[in-house]
């Protein structure tokens, strides 16, 4: 059983930056692909970014490509999401997720989820 705890959310003005972090425990961290998703009330959970088990491969949603960067530290069991040039439409609850095996944009295929951290971008 893997536990995921996110941190780093908050309120930021448009154009600003936030760094979200996710700490994992209870599992073989480097055996899991790690990802970030987000949800706006009333909408489906949306794929944001993912990183492979070794950290050698990354994937981004078109809406965040060039602005967000995902990274992981397998020695510390952490995965981060650096989000720059934030826009009001990035406002959402951001979730960290872990998947045994290769990453996918399909949220239903991920095995473990954190409780989420709120990101609010004001215009």
mmCIF file with all atom_site columns, C-alpha atoms in Angstrom:
data_model
loop_
_atom_site.group_PDB
_atom_site.id
_atom_site.type_symbol
_atom_site.label_atom_id
_atom_site.label_alt_id
_atom_site.label_comp_id
_atom_site.label_asym_id
_atom_site.label_entity_id
_atom_site.label_seq_id
_atom_site.pdbx_PDB_ins_code
_atom_site.Cartn_x
_atom_site.Cartn_y
_atom_site.Cartn_z
_atom_site.occupancy
_atom_site.B_iso_or_equiv
_atom_site.pdbx_formal_charge
_atom_site.auth_seq_id
_atom_site.auth_comp_id
_atom_site.auth_asym_id
_atom_site.auth_atom_id
_atom_site.pdbx_PDB_model_num
ATOM 1   C CA . UNK A 1 1   ? 0.000   0.000  0.000   1.00 0.00 ? 1   UNK A CA 1
ATOM 2   C CA . UNK A 1 2   ? 1.436   3.343  -1.075  1.00 0.00 ? 2   UNK A CA 1
ATOM 3   C CA . UNK A 1 3   ? 0.582   6.562  0.738   1.00 0.00 ? 3   UNK A CA 1
ATOM 4   C CA . UNK A 1 4   ? 0.909   9.869  -1.098  1.00 0.00 ? 4   UNK A CA 1
ATOM 5   C CA . UNK A 1 5   ? 0.865   13.281 0.539   1.00 0.00 ? 5   UNK A CA 1
ATOM 6   C CA . UNK A 1 6   ? 0.837   16.477 -1.527  1.00 0.00 ? 6   UNK A CA 1
ATOM 7   C CA . UNK A 1 7   ? 1.978   19.908 -0.414  1.00 0.00 ? 7   UNK A CA 1
ATOM 8   C CA . UNK A 1 8   ? 2.765   23.291 -1.905  1.00 0.00 ? 8   UNK A CA 1
ATOM 9   C CA . UNK A 1 9   ? -0.600  24.467 -3.116  1.00 0.00 ? 9   UNK A CA 1
ATOM 10  C CA . UNK A 1 10  ? -1.892  27.952 -2.473  1.00 0.00 ? 10  UNK A CA 1
ATOM 11  C CA . UNK A 1 11  ? -3.067  31.246 -3.914  1.00 0.00 ? 11  UNK A CA 1
ATOM 12  C CA . UNK A 1 12  ? -0.978  32.938 -6.588  1.00 0.00 ? 12  UNK A CA 1
ATOM 13  C CA . UNK A 1 13  ? -1.503  35.725 -9.101  1.00 0.00 ? 13  UNK A CA 1
ATOM 14  C CA . UNK A 1 14  ? -1.645  35.010 -12.795 1.00 0.00 ? 14  UNK A CA 1
ATOM 15  C CA . UNK A 1 15  ? 1.872   34.739 -14.196 1.00 0.00 ? 15  UNK A CA 1
ATOM 16  C CA . UNK A 1 16  ? 3.247   33.473 -10.926 1.00 0.00 ? 16  UNK A CA 1
ATOM 17  C CA . UNK A 1 17  ? 4.752   30.118 -9.972  1.00 0.00 ? 17  UNK A CA 1
ATOM 18  C CA . UNK A 1 18  ? 4.138   27.317 -7.523  1.00 0.00 ? 18  UNK A CA 1
ATOM 19  C CA . UNK A 1 19  ? 6.032   24.138 -6.771  1.00 0.00 ? 19  UNK A CA 1
ATOM 20  C CA . UNK A 1 20  ? 3.909   21.189 -5.735  1.00 0.00 ? 20  UNK A CA 1
ATOM 21  C CA . UNK A 1 21  ? 5.516   18.264 -3.945  1.00 0.00 ? 21  UNK A CA 1
ATOM 22  C CA . UNK A 1 22  ? 4.349   14.739 -3.283  1.00 0.00 ? 22  UNK A CA 1
ATOM 23  C CA . UNK A 1 23  ? 5.934   12.480 -0.679  1.00 0.00 ? 23  UNK A CA 1
ATOM 24  C CA . UNK A 1 24  ? 5.437   8.730  -1.035  1.00 0.00 ? 24  UNK A CA 1
ATOM 25  C CA . UNK A 1 25  ? 5.720   6.022  1.576   1.00 0.00 ? 25  UNK A CA 1
ATOM 26  C CA . UNK A 1 26  ? 4.851   2.365  2.029   1.00 0.00 ? 26  UNK A CA 1
ATOM 27  C CA . UNK A 1 27  ? 5.991   0.995  -1.315  1.00 0.00 ? 27  UNK A CA 1
ATOM 28  C CA . UNK A 1 28  ? 8.838   0.454  -3.729  1.00 0.00 ? 28  UNK A CA 1
ATOM 29  C CA . UNK A 1 29  ? 8.868   4.020  -5.054  1.00 0.00 ? 29  UNK A CA 1
ATOM 30  C CA . UNK A 1 30  ? 11.106  3.474  -8.057  1.00 0.00 ? 30  UNK A CA 1
ATOM 31  C CA . UNK A 1 31  ? 8.777   0.724  -9.273  1.00 0.00 ? 31  UNK A CA 1
ATOM 32  C CA . UNK A 1 32  ? 5.988   3.248  -9.840  1.00 0.00 ? 32  UNK A CA 1
ATOM 33  C CA . UNK A 1 33  ? 5.408   5.773  -12.537 1.00 0.00 ? 33  UNK A CA 1
ATOM 34  C CA . UNK A 1 34  ? 4.280   9.021  -10.922 1.00 0.00 ? 34  UNK A CA 1
ATOM 35  C CA . UNK A 1 35  ? 1.788   11.525 -12.195 1.00 0.00 ? 35  UNK A CA 1
ATOM 36  C CA . UNK A 1 36  ? -0.149  14.676 -11.471 1.00 0.00 ? 36  UNK A CA 1
ATOM 37  C CA . UNK A 1 37  ? -3.815  15.193 -12.243 1.00 0.00 ? 37  UNK A CA 1
ATOM 38  C CA . UNK A 1 38  ? -6.197  18.034 -11.433 1.00 0.00 ? 38  UNK A CA 1
ATOM 39  C CA . UNK A 1 39  ? -9.905  18.462 -10.932 1.00 0.00 ? 39  UNK A CA 1
ATOM 40  C CA . UNK A 1 40  ? -12.188 21.453 -11.144 1.00 0.00 ? 40  UNK A CA 1
ATOM 41  C CA . UNK A 1 41  ? -15.555 21.090 -9.362  1.00 0.00 ? 41  UNK A CA 1
ATOM 42  C CA . UNK A 1 42  ? -18.142 19.654 -11.714 1.00 0.00 ? 42  UNK A CA 1
ATOM 43  C CA . UNK A 1 43  ? -15.572 18.333 -14.179 1.00 0.00 ? 43  UNK A CA 1
ATOM 44  C CA . UNK A 1 44  ? -13.683 15.101 -14.706 1.00 0.00 ? 44  UNK A CA 1
ATOM 45  C CA . UNK A 1 45  ? -10.226 14.602 -13.315 1.00 0.00 ? 45  UNK A CA 1
ATOM 46  C CA . UNK A 1 46  ? -7.732  15.893 -15.892 1.00 0.00 ? 46  UNK A CA 1
ATOM 47  C CA . UNK A 1 47  ? -4.294  14.556 -16.722 1.00 0.00 ? 47  UNK A CA 1
ATOM 48  C CA . UNK A 1 48  ? -1.488  17.086 -16.159 1.00 0.00 ? 48  UNK A CA 1
ATOM 49  C CA . UNK A 1 49  ? 1.894   15.306 -16.309 1.00 0.00 ? 49  UNK A CA 1
ATOM 50  C CA . UNK A 1 50  ? 3.654   12.021 -15.661 1.00 0.00 ? 50  UNK A CA 1
ATOM 51  C CA . UNK A 1 51  ? 7.179   10.722 -15.256 1.00 0.00 ? 51  UNK A CA 1
ATOM 52  C CA . UNK A 1 52  ? 8.611   7.271  -15.760 1.00 0.00 ? 52  UNK A CA 1
ATOM 53  C CA . UNK A 1 53  ? 9.990   5.063  -13.025 1.00 0.00 ? 53  UNK A CA 1
ATOM 54  C CA . UNK A 1 54  ? 13.584  6.074  -13.693 1.00 0.00 ? 54  UNK A CA 1
ATOM 55  C CA . UNK A 1 55  ? 12.754  9.700  -14.414 1.00 0.00 ? 55  UNK A CA 1
ATOM 56  C CA . UNK A 1 56  ? 14.081  9.368  -17.940 1.00 0.00 ? 56  UNK A CA 1
ATOM 57  C CA . UNK A 1 57  ? 10.768  10.024 -19.669 1.00 0.00 ? 57  UNK A CA 1
ATOM 58  C CA . UNK A 1 58  ? 8.142   12.713 -19.099 1.00 0.00 ? 58  UNK A CA 1
ATOM 59  C CA . UNK A 1 59  ? 4.747   13.511 -20.553 1.00 0.00 ? 59  UNK A CA 1
ATOM 60  C CA . UNK A 1 60  ? 2.584   16.625 -20.371 1.00 0.00 ? 60  UNK A CA 1
ATOM 61  C CA . UNK A 1 61  ? -0.912  17.657 -21.261 1.00 0.00 ? 61  UNK A CA 1
ATOM 62  C CA . UNK A 1 62  ? -0.988  20.176 -24.091 1.00 0.00 ? 62  UNK A CA 1
ATOM 63  C CA . UNK A 1 63  ? -2.546  22.750 -21.753 1.00 0.00 ? 63  UNK A CA 1
ATOM 64  C CA . UNK A 1 64  ? 0.552   22.838 -19.515 1.00 0.00 ? 64  UNK A CA 1
ATOM 65  C CA . UNK A 1 65  ? 3.349   21.956 -21.925 1.00 0.00 ? 65  UNK A CA 1
ATOM 66  C CA . UNK A 1 66  ? 6.185   24.479 -21.733 1.00 0.00 ? 66  UNK A CA 1
ATOM 67  C CA . UNK A 1 67  ? 4.926   25.880 -18.414 1.00 0.00 ? 67  UNK A CA 1
ATOM 68  C CA . UNK A 1 68  ? 5.001   22.885 -16.050 1.00 0.00 ? 68  UNK A CA 1
ATOM 69  C CA . UNK A 1 69  ? 7.866   20.514 -15.278 1.00 0.00 ? 69  UNK A CA 1
ATOM 70  C CA . UNK A 1 70  ? 7.605   17.215 -13.455 1.00 0.00 ? 70  UNK A CA 1
ATOM 71  C CA . UNK A 1 71  ? 10.591  15.700 -11.661 1.00 0.00 ? 71  UNK A CA 1
ATOM 72  C CA . UNK A 1 72  ? 11.274  12.937 -9.168  1.00 0.00 ? 72  UNK A CA 1
ATOM 73  C CA . UNK A 1 73  ? 13.901  11.968 -6.638  1.00 0.00 ? 73  UNK A CA 1
ATOM 74  C CA . UNK A 1 74  ? 13.948  8.211  -6.119  1.00 0.00 ? 74  UNK A CA 1
ATOM 75  C CA . UNK A 1 75  ? 16.345  8.548  -3.182  1.00 0.00 ? 75  UNK A CA 1
ATOM 76  C CA . UNK A 1 76  ? 13.886  10.781 -1.332  1.00 0.00 ? 76  UNK A CA 1
ATOM 77  C CA . UNK A 1 77  ? 10.657  9.164  -2.615  1.00 0.00 ? 77  UNK A CA 1
ATOM 78  C CA . UNK A 1 78  ? 9.331   12.460 -3.875  1.00 0.00 ? 78  UNK A CA 1
ATOM 79  C CA . UNK A 1 79  ? 7.850   13.833 -7.066  1.00 0.00 ? 79  UNK A CA 1
ATOM 80  C CA . UNK A 1 80  ? 7.480   17.545 -7.782  1.00 0.00 ? 80  UNK A CA 1
ATOM 81  C CA . UNK A 1 81  ? 5.531   19.650 -10.213 1.00 0.00 ? 81  UNK A CA 1
ATOM 82  C CA . UNK A 1 82  ? 7.045   23.040 -10.970 1.00 0.00 ? 82  UNK A CA 1
ATOM 83  C CA . UNK A 1 83  ? 4.295   25.211 -12.416 1.00 0.00 ? 83  UNK A CA 1
ATOM 84  C CA . UNK A 1 84  ? 5.228   28.529 -14.044 1.00 0.00 ? 84  UNK A CA 1
ATOM 85  C CA . UNK A 1 85  ? 3.302   31.216 -15.919 1.00 0.00 ? 85  UNK A CA 1
ATOM 86  C CA . UNK A 1 86  ? 0.170   30.172 -14.101 1.00 0.00 ? 86  UNK A CA 1
ATOM 87  C CA . UNK A 1 87  ? -3.205  31.082 -15.550 1.00 0.00 ? 87  UNK A CA 1
ATOM 88  C CA . UNK A 1 88  ? -6.624  31.367 -13.876 1.00 0.00 ? 88  UNK A CA 1
ATOM 89  C CA . UNK A 1 89  ? -7.696  28.258 -15.784 1.00 0.00 ? 89  UNK A CA 1
ATOM 90  C CA . UNK A 1 90  ? -5.020  26.287 -13.884 1.00 0.00 ? 90  UNK A CA 1
ATOM 91  C CA . UNK A 1 91  ? -7.113  26.707 -10.733 1.00 0.00 ? 91  UNK A CA 1
ATOM 92  C CA . UNK A 1 92  ? -7.983  23.233 -9.455  1.00 0.00 ? 92  UNK A CA 1
ATOM 93  C CA . UNK A 1 93  ? -7.269  20.625 -6.829  1.00 0.00 ? 93  UNK A CA 1
ATOM 94  C CA . UNK A 1 94  ? -4.051  18.893 -7.853  1.00 0.00 ? 94  UNK A CA 1
ATOM 95  C CA . UNK A 1 95  ? -3.573  15.195 -7.116  1.00 0.00 ? 95  UNK A CA 1
ATOM 96  C CA . UNK A 1 96  ? -0.451  13.092 -7.044  1.00 0.00 ? 96  UNK A CA 1
ATOM 97  C CA . UNK A 1 97  ? -0.823  9.531  -8.334  1.00 0.00 ? 97  UNK A CA 1
ATOM 98  C CA . UNK A 1 98  ? 1.267   6.361  -8.542  1.00 0.00 ? 98  UNK A CA 1
ATOM 99  C CA . UNK A 1 99  ? 0.990   3.534  -11.054 1.00 0.00 ? 99  UNK A CA 1
ATOM 100 C CA . UNK A 1 100 ? 2.819   0.235  -11.045 1.00 0.00 ? 100 UNK A CA 1
ATOM 101 C CA . UNK A 1 101 ? 4.334   0.114  -14.509 1.00 0.00 ? 101 UNK A CA 1
ATOM 102 C CA . UNK A 1 102 ? 4.309   2.590  -17.369 1.00 0.00 ? 102 UNK A CA 1
ATOM 103 C CA . UNK A 1 103 ? 2.399   5.845  -17.108 1.00 0.00 ? 103 UNK A CA 1
ATOM 104 C CA . UNK A 1 104 ? -0.805  6.610  -18.949 1.00 0.00 ? 104 UNK A CA 1
ATOM 105 C CA . UNK A 1 105 ? -3.120  9.605  -19.302 1.00 0.00 ? 105 UNK A CA 1
ATOM 106 C CA . UNK A 1 106 ? -6.056  7.414  -18.242 1.00 0.00 ? 106 UNK A CA 1
ATOM 107 C CA . UNK A 1 107 ? -6.774  8.309  -14.620 1.00 0.00 ? 107 UNK A CA 1
ATOM 108 C CA . UNK A 1 108 ? -8.661  5.060  -14.040 1.00 0.00 ? 108 UNK A CA 1
ATOM 109 C CA . UNK A 1 109 ? -5.456  3.092  -14.594 1.00 0.00 ? 109 UNK A CA 1
ATOM 110 C CA . UNK A 1 110 ? -3.575  4.653  -11.670 1.00 0.00 ? 110 UNK A CA 1
ATOM 111 C CA . UNK A 1 111 ? -3.303  2.656  -8.484  1.00 0.00 ? 111 UNK A CA 1
ATOM 112 C CA . UNK A 1 112 ? -2.822  5.165  -5.662  1.00 0.00 ? 112 UNK A CA 1
ATOM 113 C CA . UNK A 1 113 ? -3.874  8.766  -5.060  1.00 0.00 ? 113 UNK A CA 1
ATOM 114 C CA . UNK A 1 114 ? -3.075  11.535 -2.635  1.00 0.00 ? 114 UNK A CA 1
ATOM 115 C CA . UNK A 1 115 ? -5.695  13.664 -0.940  1.00 0.00 ? 115 UNK A CA 1
ATOM 116 C CA . UNK A 1 116 ? -5.065  16.666 -3.184  1.00 0.00 ? 116 UNK A CA 1
ATOM 117 C CA . UNK A 1 117 ? -3.811  20.215 -2.759  1.00 0.00 ? 117 UNK A CA 1
ATOM 118 C CA . UNK A 1 118 ? -5.689  23.336 -3.851  1.00 0.00 ? 118 UNK A CA 1
ATOM 119 C CA . UNK A 1 119 ? -4.114  25.708 -6.372  1.00 0.00 ? 119 UNK A CA 1
ATOM 120 C CA . UNK A 1 120 ? -5.908  28.996 -6.958  1.00 0.00 ? 120 UNK A CA 1
ATOM 121 C CA . UNK A 1 121 ? -4.704  31.465 -9.595  1.00 0.00 ? 121 UNK A CA 1
ATOM 122 C CA . UNK A 1 122 ? -6.196  34.939 -9.430  1.00 0.00 ? 122 UNK A CA 1
ATOM 123 C CA . UNK A 1 123 ? -6.488  37.181 -12.463 1.00 0.00 ? 123 UNK A CA 1
#
